[in-house]
mmCIF file of C-alpha atoms and ligand atoms in Angstrom:
data_model
loop_
_atom_site.group_PDB
_atom_site.id
_atom_site.type_symbol
_atom_site.label_atom_id
_atom_site.label_comp_id
_atom_site.label_asym_id
_atom_site.label_seq_id
_atom_site.Cartn_x
_atom_site.Cartn_y
_atom_site.Cartn_z
ATOM 1 C CA MET A 1 174.566 17.527 24.395
ATOM 2 C CA ASN A 2 172.594 18.053 21.647
ATOM 3 C CA ASP A 3 168.718 19.731 22.397
ATOM 4 C CA ALA A 4 165.449 18.723 20.370
ATOM 5 C CA PHE A 5 166.627 21.222 17.912
ATOM 6 C CA HIS A 6 170.305 19.390 16.996
ATOM 7 C CA ARG A 7 171.586 21.961 18.432
ATOM 8 C CA LYS A 8 175.146 21.189 20.749
ATOM 9 C CA ILE A 9 174.733 22.370 24.080
ATOM 10 C CA ASN A 10 178.125 22.705 26.180
ATOM 11 C CA TYR A 11 178.289 26.056 27.284
ATOM 12 C CA LEU A 12 176.957 26.883 31.118
ATOM 13 C CA ARG A 13 176.659 29.805 32.301
ATOM 14 C CA ILE A 14 176.738 29.925 36.158
ATOM 15 C CA SER A 15 174.823 32.628 38.406
ATOM 16 C CA VAL A 16 177.011 32.587 41.296
ATOM 17 C CA THR A 17 175.257 35.329 43.106
ATOM 18 C CA ASP A 18 172.165 37.871 42.695
ATOM 19 C CA ARG A 19 173.957 40.962 44.796
ATOM 20 C CA CYS A 20 175.534 44.220 43.252
ATOM 21 C CA ASN A 21 178.512 46.411 43.991
ATOM 22 C CA LEU A 22 176.341 48.894 41.761
ATOM 23 C CA ARG A 23 172.042 48.892 40.313
ATOM 24 C CA CYS A 24 172.055 49.381 36.802
ATOM 25 C CA VAL A 25 168.945 51.072 35.302
ATOM 26 C CA TYR A 26 168.746 48.347 32.984
ATOM 27 C CA CYS A 27 169.481 45.380 35.318
ATOM 28 C CA MET A 28 167.448 46.540 38.686
ATOM 29 C CA PRO A 29 164.824 48.087 40.053
ATOM 30 C CA GLU A 30 166.295 51.353 41.550
ATOM 31 C CA GLU A 31 165.156 50.119 45.679
ATOM 32 C CA GLY A 32 167.322 47.002 44.567
ATOM 33 C CA VAL A 33 165.831 43.227 44.087
ATOM 34 C CA GLU A 34 164.729 41.237 46.977
ATOM 35 C CA LEU A 35 167.496 39.470 47.921
ATOM 36 C CA ILE A 36 168.147 35.377 47.730
ATOM 37 C CA ASN A 37 168.802 34.215 51.567
ATOM 38 C CA HIS A 38 171.985 33.100 51.823
ATOM 39 C CA GLU A 39 172.174 29.580 52.824
ATOM 40 C CA GLU A 40 169.292 29.103 49.354
ATOM 41 C CA ILE A 41 172.259 30.132 46.684
ATOM 42 C CA LEU A 42 173.968 27.066 45.781
ATOM 43 C CA SER A 43 176.839 26.625 48.326
ATOM 44 C CA LEU A 44 180.472 26.010 45.911
ATOM 45 C CA GLU A 45 180.790 23.553 47.319
ATOM 46 C CA GLU A 46 177.792 22.732 44.460
ATOM 47 C CA ILE A 47 178.637 25.055 42.099
ATOM 48 C CA ILE A 48 181.360 22.306 41.959
ATOM 49 C CA ARG A 49 179.481 19.254 42.008
ATOM 50 C CA VAL A 50 176.885 20.829 39.299
ATOM 51 C CA ILE A 51 179.756 21.852 36.749
ATOM 52 C CA ASN A 52 180.960 18.010 37.775
ATOM 53 C CA SER A 53 177.490 16.481 36.615
ATOM 54 C CA ALA A 54 177.386 19.018 33.805
ATOM 55 C CA VAL A 55 180.315 17.533 31.971
ATOM 56 C CA MET A 56 179.076 14.092 32.223
ATOM 57 C CA ALA A 57 176.342 15.984 30.134
ATOM 58 C CA GLY A 58 178.838 17.958 27.594
ATOM 59 C CA ILE A 59 179.206 21.302 28.913
ATOM 60 C CA ARG A 60 182.869 22.453 27.856
ATOM 61 C CA LYS A 61 182.758 25.948 28.427
ATOM 62 C CA ILE A 62 181.639 27.596 32.150
ATOM 63 C CA ARG A 63 180.582 31.558 32.605
ATOM 64 C CA PHE A 64 180.439 32.742 35.945
ATOM 65 C CA THR A 65 178.332 36.218 36.265
ATOM 66 C CA GLY A 66 175.800 37.233 38.486
ATOM 67 C CA GLY A 67 174.757 39.975 40.003
ATOM 68 C CA GLU A 68 178.213 40.287 40.018
ATOM 69 C CA PRO A 69 180.859 37.311 40.343
ATOM 70 C CA LEU A 70 183.161 39.387 42.355
ATOM 71 C CA VAL A 71 181.633 40.286 45.037
ATOM 72 C CA ARG A 72 181.397 36.745 46.465
ATOM 73 C CA LYS A 73 183.248 34.933 48.168
ATOM 74 C CA GLY A 74 185.444 32.597 46.955
ATOM 75 C CA ILE A 75 184.992 32.877 43.986
ATOM 76 C CA SER A 76 189.107 32.680 42.822
ATOM 77 C CA SER A 77 189.416 29.439 44.867
ATOM 78 C CA LEU A 78 186.141 28.291 42.355
ATOM 79 C CA ILE A 79 187.649 29.402 39.287
ATOM 80 C CA GLU A 80 190.982 27.116 41.135
ATOM 81 C CA ARG A 81 188.676 24.374 41.117
ATOM 82 C CA VAL A 82 187.238 24.745 38.244
ATOM 83 C CA ASN A 83 190.381 24.816 36.553
ATOM 84 C CA ASP A 84 191.424 21.532 37.361
ATOM 85 C CA ILE A 85 188.672 20.093 35.927
ATOM 86 C CA PRO A 86 190.037 18.531 32.216
ATOM 87 C CA GLU A 87 187.068 18.491 30.012
ATOM 88 C CA ILE A 88 185.946 22.102 30.668
ATOM 89 C CA ASP A 89 188.766 23.769 28.339
ATOM 90 C CA ASP A 90 186.673 27.349 29.054
ATOM 91 C CA ILE A 91 186.323 29.162 32.285
ATOM 92 C CA ALA A 92 185.296 33.109 31.106
ATOM 93 C CA LEU A 93 183.939 35.662 34.228
ATOM 94 C CA THR A 94 181.845 38.446 33.260
ATOM 95 C CA THR A 95 182.765 41.677 35.979
ATOM 96 C CA ASN A 96 181.118 45.606 35.826
ATOM 97 C CA GLY A 97 185.575 45.650 36.749
ATOM 98 C CA ILE A 98 185.454 48.352 39.537
ATOM 99 C CA LEU A 99 187.150 45.268 41.721
ATOM 100 C CA LEU A 100 189.825 44.014 39.424
ATOM 101 C CA PRO A 101 192.022 46.192 40.574
ATOM 102 C CA ILE A 102 192.239 44.315 43.823
ATOM 103 C CA MET A 103 191.537 40.774 42.774
ATOM 104 C CA ALA A 104 192.727 40.407 38.660
ATOM 105 C CA ALA A 105 196.097 39.240 40.254
ATOM 106 C CA GLU A 106 194.484 36.247 42.069
ATOM 107 C CA LEU A 107 192.139 35.225 39.402
ATOM 108 C CA ARG A 108 195.257 35.596 37.183
ATOM 109 C CA LYS A 109 196.790 33.233 39.024
ATOM 110 C CA ALA A 110 193.772 30.924 40.329
ATOM 111 C CA GLY A 111 193.654 30.389 35.646
ATOM 112 C CA LEU A 112 191.197 32.641 34.708
ATOM 113 C CA ARG A 113 192.410 33.467 30.830
ATOM 114 C CA ARG A 114 190.357 35.763 29.342
ATOM 115 C CA VAL A 115 187.678 38.595 31.518
ATOM 116 C CA ASN A 116 184.508 40.437 30.011
ATOM 117 C CA ILE A 117 183.771 43.676 31.477
ATOM 118 C CA SER A 118 180.489 45.764 31.546
ATOM 119 C CA LEU A 119 181.085 49.294 30.170
ATOM 120 C CA ASP A 120 178.711 51.891 28.926
ATOM 121 C CA THR A 121 179.872 54.944 28.904
ATOM 122 C CA LEU A 122 183.029 57.016 28.933
ATOM 123 C CA VAL A 123 181.446 59.798 30.541
ATOM 124 C CA PRO A 124 181.334 59.662 34.501
ATOM 125 C CA GLU A 125 178.890 61.755 35.343
ATOM 126 C CA LYS A 126 176.497 59.372 32.769
ATOM 127 C CA PHE A 127 178.255 56.256 34.571
ATOM 128 C CA ARG A 128 176.993 57.261 38.156
ATOM 129 C CA ARG A 129 173.357 57.813 36.870
ATOM 130 C CA ILE A 130 173.587 54.229 34.604
ATOM 131 C CA THR A 131 174.824 53.003 37.566
ATOM 132 C CA ARG A 132 172.921 54.758 39.738
ATOM 133 C CA GLY A 133 175.958 55.099 42.032
ATOM 134 C CA GLY A 134 179.393 53.815 40.167
ATOM 135 C CA ARG A 135 182.241 55.372 39.691
ATOM 136 C CA LEU A 136 184.331 55.177 36.113
ATOM 137 C CA SER A 137 187.531 55.889 37.413
ATOM 138 C CA ASP A 138 186.724 52.559 39.156
ATOM 139 C CA ALA A 139 185.870 50.276 36.263
ATOM 140 C CA TRP A 140 188.031 52.088 33.557
ATOM 141 C CA LEU A 141 191.227 51.013 36.120
ATOM 142 C CA GLY A 142 188.982 47.938 36.254
ATOM 143 C CA VAL A 143 190.196 47.686 32.120
ATOM 144 C CA GLU A 144 193.482 48.232 32.914
ATOM 145 C CA THR A 145 194.136 46.371 35.275
ATOM 146 C CA ALA A 146 192.560 43.880 32.920
ATOM 147 C CA LEU A 147 194.672 44.243 30.298
ATOM 148 C CA GLU A 148 198.442 44.288 32.080
ATOM 149 C CA ALA A 149 196.598 41.492 34.116
ATOM 150 C CA GLY A 150 197.457 40.188 30.816
ATOM 151 C CA PHE A 151 194.124 38.971 30.328
ATOM 152 C CA ASP A 152 193.371 38.175 26.846
ATOM 153 C CA PRO A 153 190.983 38.943 25.680
ATOM 154 C CA VAL A 154 189.605 41.917 27.615
ATOM 155 C CA LYS A 155 186.542 42.702 25.908
ATOM 156 C CA ILE A 156 184.098 45.657 27.400
ATOM 157 C CA ASN A 157 180.104 44.893 26.326
ATOM 158 C CA THR A 158 178.259 47.759 25.741
ATOM 159 C CA VAL A 159 174.534 47.734 26.247
ATOM 160 C CA VAL A 160 173.625 51.193 23.602
ATOM 161 C CA ILE A 161 170.463 52.746 25.155
ATOM 162 C CA ARG A 162 168.676 56.017 22.585
ATOM 163 C CA GLY A 163 168.974 58.958 24.309
ATOM 164 C CA PHE A 164 172.176 57.760 26.166
ATOM 165 C CA ASN A 165 174.765 56.114 24.693
ATOM 166 C CA GLU A 166 174.113 56.080 20.686
ATOM 167 C CA GLU A 167 176.220 58.387 20.503
ATOM 168 C CA GLU A 168 179.725 57.235 22.296
ATOM 169 C CA VAL A 169 179.669 54.386 19.310
ATOM 170 C CA TYR A 170 181.992 56.607 17.775
ATOM 171 C CA ASP A 171 184.539 56.834 21.632
ATOM 172 C CA PHE A 172 184.478 53.237 22.096
ATOM 173 C CA ALA A 173 184.826 52.046 18.254
ATOM 174 C CA GLU A 174 187.911 55.043 18.526
ATOM 175 C CA LEU A 175 189.408 52.947 21.659
ATOM 176 C CA THR A 176 190.131 49.755 20.210
ATOM 177 C CA THR A 177 192.339 51.804 17.661
ATOM 178 C CA LYS A 178 194.306 52.836 20.643
ATOM 179 C CA MET A 179 193.915 49.802 23.206
ATOM 180 C CA PRO A 180 193.343 46.031 22.649
ATOM 181 C CA LEU A 181 190.025 45.532 23.362
ATOM 182 C CA ASN A 182 186.979 43.505 22.180
ATOM 183 C CA VAL A 183 184.331 46.264 22.586
ATOM 184 C CA ARG A 184 180.645 43.840 21.731
ATOM 185 C CA PHE A 185 177.559 46.810 21.166
ATOM 186 C CA ILE A 186 175.224 44.794 22.616
ATOM 187 C CA GLU A 187 170.894 45.319 21.506
ATOM 188 C CA LEU A 188 169.047 45.812 25.089
ATOM 189 C CA MET A 189 167.211 42.923 26.158
ATOM 190 C CA PRO A 190 163.485 43.606 27.720
ATOM 191 C CA ILE A 191 164.122 41.534 30.464
ATOM 192 C CA GLY A 192 162.713 43.316 34.315
ATOM 193 C CA VAL A 193 160.741 46.599 34.079
ATOM 194 C CA SER A 194 162.351 49.823 34.179
ATOM 195 C CA ASP A 195 161.237 52.367 32.078
ATOM 196 C CA LEU A 196 164.512 52.041 30.141
ATOM 197 C CA ARG A 197 164.081 49.265 28.898
ATOM 198 C CA ASP A 198 160.950 50.359 26.864
ATOM 199 C CA ARG A 199 160.803 50.003 22.433
ATOM 200 C CA LYS A 200 162.065 53.366 22.445
ATOM 201 C CA SER A 201 165.534 53.040 23.807
ATOM 202 C CA PHE A 202 166.435 49.989 21.256
ATOM 203 C CA VAL A 203 168.852 50.851 18.930
ATOM 204 C CA SER A 204 169.180 47.491 16.467
ATOM 205 C CA THR A 205 172.798 46.462 15.040
ATOM 206 C CA THR A 206 171.599 47.525 11.391
ATOM 207 C CA GLU A 207 171.319 51.145 13.264
ATOM 208 C CA LEU A 208 174.930 51.204 14.868
ATOM 209 C CA ILE A 209 176.623 49.181 11.735
ATOM 210 C CA LYS A 210 175.079 52.330 9.904
ATOM 211 C CA ILE A 211 176.360 54.964 12.032
ATOM 212 C CA LEU A 212 180.286 53.789 12.719
ATOM 213 C CA GLN A 213 180.149 52.851 8.712
ATOM 214 C CA ASN A 214 179.524 57.114 9.027
ATOM 215 C CA ARG A 215 182.755 57.737 10.081
ATOM 216 C CA HIS A 216 184.381 54.806 10.116
ATOM 217 C CA GLU A 217 185.481 51.315 8.109
ATOM 218 C CA LEU A 218 184.108 48.084 8.876
ATOM 219 C CA VAL A 219 186.115 45.180 8.196
ATOM 220 C CA PRO A 220 184.971 41.906 9.168
ATOM 221 C CA GLU A 221 186.370 39.492 11.247
ATOM 222 C CA LYS A 222 186.668 36.578 12.289
ATOM 223 C CA VAL A 223 187.458 36.384 16.344
ATOM 224 C CA ALA A 224 187.179 32.747 18.696
ATOM 225 C CA GLY A 225 185.053 32.614 21.266
ATOM 226 C CA ASN A 226 183.252 35.840 20.290
ATOM 227 C CA GLY A 227 179.983 33.836 20.601
ATOM 228 C CA PRO A 228 177.008 35.150 19.538
ATOM 229 C CA ALA A 229 178.810 38.253 18.166
ATOM 230 C CA LYS A 230 179.289 39.545 14.034
ATOM 231 C CA SER A 231 182.572 41.031 14.244
ATOM 232 C CA TYR A 232 184.943 44.098 12.801
ATOM 233 C CA ARG A 233 187.873 46.155 12.696
ATOM 234 C CA ILE A 234 189.040 49.546 11.968
ATOM 235 C CA PRO A 235 191.839 49.123 9.644
ATOM 236 C CA GLY A 236 195.025 49.057 11.712
ATOM 237 C CA ALA A 237 192.775 48.741 15.229
ATOM 238 C CA MET A 238 194.796 46.462 18.290
ATOM 239 C CA GLY A 239 191.628 45.280 18.326
ATOM 240 C CA THR A 240 187.762 44.717 17.356
ATOM 241 C CA ILE A 241 184.137 45.324 17.540
ATOM 242 C CA GLY A 242 180.877 43.183 18.053
ATOM 243 C CA PHE A 243 177.411 43.349 17.415
ATOM 244 C CA ILE A 244 175.774 40.905 19.636
ATOM 245 C CA SER A 245 171.823 41.347 18.559
ATOM 246 C CA PRO A 246 169.810 38.914 20.485
ATOM 247 C CA ILE A 247 167.057 41.242 19.742
ATOM 248 C CA SER A 248 167.131 41.902 16.025
ATOM 249 C CA ASN A 249 169.229 39.052 14.567
ATOM 250 C CA HIS A 250 168.574 35.930 17.405
ATOM 251 C CA PHE A 251 170.411 33.600 17.045
ATOM 252 C CA CYS A 252 168.362 30.785 18.905
ATOM 253 C CA ALA A 253 169.877 28.788 15.725
ATOM 254 C CA ASP A 254 172.974 28.542 17.355
ATOM 255 C CA CYS A 255 172.162 28.487 21.003
ATOM 256 C CA ASN A 256 174.541 26.077 23.282
ATOM 257 C CA ARG A 257 174.136 27.962 26.240
ATOM 258 C CA LEU A 258 172.213 26.733 28.781
ATOM 259 C CA ARG A 259 171.684 29.704 32.500
ATOM 260 C CA LEU A 260 172.048 28.036 36.834
ATOM 261 C CA THR A 261 170.660 31.121 38.381
ATOM 262 C CA ALA A 262 171.933 31.861 42.222
ATOM 263 C CA GLU A 263 169.523 30.207 43.628
ATOM 264 C CA GLY A 264 170.176 26.228 41.829
ATOM 265 C CA GLN A 265 167.327 26.747 39.088
ATOM 266 C CA LEU A 266 167.937 25.487 35.344
ATOM 267 C CA ARG A 267 166.429 28.019 32.868
ATOM 268 C CA PRO A 268 166.638 26.178 29.585
ATOM 269 C CA CYS A 269 165.796 30.006 27.712
ATOM 270 C CA LEU A 270 166.548 33.650 28.818
ATOM 271 C CA GLN A 271 163.753 34.330 27.941
ATOM 272 C CA SER A 272 161.122 31.853 28.861
ATOM 273 C CA PRO A 273 160.222 31.352 32.801
ATOM 274 C CA GLN A 274 160.679 27.333 32.147
ATOM 275 C CA GLU A 275 163.044 26.701 35.254
ATOM 276 C CA ILE A 276 164.360 22.998 36.249
ATOM 277 C CA ASP A 277 164.704 23.088 39.929
ATOM 278 C CA LEU A 278 168.227 20.877 39.884
ATOM 279 C CA LYS A 279 168.542 22.453 44.085
ATOM 280 C CA THR A 280 166.839 20.236 45.563
ATOM 281 C CA PRO A 281 168.424 17.510 44.531
ATOM 282 C CA LEU A 282 171.313 18.917 44.992
ATOM 283 C CA ARG A 283 170.825 19.066 49.067
ATOM 284 C CA GLU A 284 168.829 15.957 48.948
ATOM 285 C CA GLY A 285 171.869 13.964 48.053
ATOM 286 C CA ALA A 286 171.982 12.927 44.842
ATOM 287 C CA SER A 287 174.344 11.328 42.331
ATOM 288 C CA PRO A 288 176.319 12.964 40.124
ATOM 289 C CA GLU A 289 174.674 10.639 37.804
ATOM 290 C CA GLN A 290 171.469 12.117 38.670
ATOM 291 C CA LEU A 291 171.769 14.986 38.791
ATOM 292 C CA ALA A 292 174.043 14.892 35.104
ATOM 293 C CA ASP A 293 170.075 13.731 33.992
ATOM 294 C CA VAL A 294 168.002 16.929 35.495
ATOM 295 C CA ILE A 295 171.245 18.802 33.578
ATOM 296 C CA ARG A 296 169.741 16.872 30.305
ATOM 297 C CA PHE A 297 166.383 17.459 31.133
ATOM 298 C CA ALA A 298 167.088 20.967 30.944
ATOM 299 C CA ILE A 299 168.787 20.813 27.650
ATOM 300 C CA SER A 300 166.235 18.434 26.078
ATOM 301 C CA SER A 301 163.577 21.287 27.565
ATOM 302 C CA LYS A 302 165.061 24.122 25.122
ATOM 303 C CA PRO A 303 162.998 26.090 23.663
ATOM 304 C CA GLU A 304 162.933 26.212 19.431
ATOM 305 C CA LYS A 305 164.380 30.040 20.035
ATOM 306 C CA HIS A 306 162.412 32.863 21.950
ATOM 307 C CA ASN A 307 160.220 35.536 21.105
ATOM 308 C CA MET A 308 161.154 38.830 22.938
ATOM 309 C CA GLU A 309 160.905 41.040 19.926
ATOM 310 C CA GLN A 310 156.991 39.920 20.439
ATOM 311 C CA ALA A 311 156.375 39.335 23.972
ATOM 312 C CA GLY A 312 159.408 41.045 26.100
ATOM 313 C CA TRP A 313 158.765 44.444 25.545
ATOM 314 C CA ALA A 314 155.776 43.725 27.860
ATOM 315 C CA GLY A 315 156.048 40.784 30.146
ATOM 316 C CA ASN A 316 158.798 39.616 31.618
ATOM 317 C CA ARG A 317 159.134 40.619 34.593
ATOM 318 C CA ARG A 318 162.591 39.261 36.175
ATOM 319 C CA TRP A 319 165.393 41.147 36.170
ATOM 320 C CA MET A 320 168.792 39.845 34.770
ATOM 321 C CA THR A 321 170.548 40.040 37.969
ATOM 322 C CA GLN A 322 168.142 37.740 38.949
ATOM 323 C CA ILE A 323 168.581 35.868 36.079
ATOM 324 C CA GLY A 324 172.627 35.990 35.489
ATOM 325 C CA GLY A 325 173.012 38.103 32.667
HETATM 326 N N1 SAM B 401 177.583 42.664 36.760
HETATM 327 C C1 SAM B 401 178.156 40.993 36.045
HETATM 328 C C2 SAM B 401 178.030 42.706 34.187
HETATM 329 O O1 SAM B 401 177.826 43.868 35.238
HETATM 330 O O2 SAM B 401 178.707 42.611 34.030
HETATM 331 C C3 SAM B 401 177.954 40.562 35.242
HETATM 332 C C4 SAM B 401 176.217 40.329 35.634
HETATM 333 S S1 SAM B 401 175.201 41.220 34.422
HETATM 334 C C5 SAM B 401 172.961 41.388 34.932
HETATM 335 C C6 SAM B 401 175.633 40.599 32.987
HETATM 336 C C7 SAM B 401 175.777 41.489 31.724
HETATM 337 O O3 SAM B 401 174.013 41.670 31.463
HETATM 338 C C8 SAM B 401 175.926 42.903 31.263
HETATM 339 O O4 SAM B 401 177.187 43.163 30.744
HETATM 340 C C9 SAM B 401 175.350 43.631 31.290
HETATM 341 O O5 SAM B 401 175.057 45.267 30.429
HETATM 342 C C10 SAM B 401 173.723 42.580 30.547
HETATM 343 N N2 SAM B 401 171.860 43.228 30.466
HETATM 344 C C11 SAM B 401 171.103 44.198 31.959
HETATM 345 N N3 SAM B 401 170.462 43.592 31.627
HETATM 346 C C12 SAM B 401 170.916 43.814 30.450
HETATM 347 C C13 SAM B 401 168.598 44.192 28.834
HETATM 348 N N4 SAM B 401 168.833 44.333 29.857
HETATM 349 N N5 SAM B 401 169.317 43.712 27.779
HETATM 350 C C14 SAM B 401 170.182 43.614 28.155
HETATM 351 N N6 SAM B 401 171.710 43.491 28.207
HETATM 352 C C15 SAM B 401 171.674 43.234 29.840
HETATM 353 FE FE1 SF4 B 402 174.952 44.437 38.667
HETATM 354 FE FE2 SF4 B 402 175.832 44.272 36.029
HETATM 355 FE FE3 SF4 B 402 173.790 44.709 36.652
HETATM 356 FE FE4 SF4 B 402 175.489 46.982 36.042
HETATM 357 S S1 SF4 B 402 174.727 44.800 35.198
HETATM 358 S S2 SF4 B 402 173.320 45.694 37.977
HETATM 359 S S3 SF4 B 402 177.217 45.863 37.204
HETATM 360 S S4 SF4 B 402 174.480 43.186 37.661
#
C-alpha cells in the first residue's frame, strides 16, 4: 500500500534475533547489549503470521536480518515456509557470513537465492579489531561458499570508516574484477553510541567515488534489486560496485520499507524511535486482518524523511543490532 507521501511500501525487513556471534564496534557496545529474553522474541510461527498479514497490506519482499540471522534456530525452515507464500516474490538475507560454510547448502535448499554478506576489511588483524574477535578466514570462507552454492547475486556490504578502512576501498573494488561480487560501500550511520560513529569517522559517497576514480574508471550501471545503491562497474569486471548513501543523499523519497524488531515492534523508519507494537495483538489472538490493520497503520505512520544528519550524531541510543540492520 502507499504511505502518506505516496510511496509504495512493499518491503519488510525482519530482525529474527538480537543475538550475534560477532561484536562489531559500530553496531554494539563492548559489553554487548542487554539481550531480550527468549520468550520476548517472536517465535517462527508468529513471524509467519506477521508475514501473511503483511502480504495483505501489500508487502512483497522480505529480508531477514538481526543481530545475526543465521544464529536463529530454524531460520532455514522459516525461509522455506516464506518461499511457499506465493505473493512474496523476493526473499533476502543479510549475514556476517561466519556460519555460511555450514549453512549455505541448506539455505539454498530452503529457497534462498541471494545473500548479502557484511565485510568491512580484508585484513585479518583489522577484522579481529572491528568485530571484536572474529576471524576473517571464517567470513571469507562464507563468501566463497556462497558463490559455490550458487547464490546470485552475492553482495558484499562494506561500511566505510575514516582511519579504519578507507584505504582498503581499492582492494574491495578490485575484488569485483576477479569475482562476480556486488560490493556496496555504505556510509556509516549515527546509530547507537560509540567513538566510531562520531562525525569524524564518516566518509561520504562523493568523497569515496573520488578516491576510487583515482585508480579506476567507473561506468554507471543498472543493477536489478540494488535498492537505494548507485551502481558502477570497472570496465570488464565480473562484479559491480555500489554506493549506499543514507546520510549524504538520503533516499527517503524512494523508501519502500518497514522494519520489524526481534521483539515484535514495527519501526516505520530506521532513525525515528517510533515503534508500533505488533506483539501484543499477535499474542492476544488478533485475526490476520486485524494484524494487517496494525501493519497498515505503521505504513501510514512513516515519516517523510529521517533527520540523522542533524539529530543523529548526538541522539539515537538504540544500536543497529537492536533495531535490525
Ligand atoms: N549480522 C548481520 C550482518 O552483519 O550483516 C545482519 C545485521 S547487521 C546489524 C546489518 C548491517 O548493518 C551490516 O551490514 C552492518 O555493517 C550494518 N550496520 C550496523 N551498524 C551500522 C552503522 N552504525 N552504520 C552503518 N551500517 C551499520
Ligand atoms: Fe553482529 Fe552484524 Fe552487528 Fe556485526 S554488524 S555485530 S555481525 S549484527
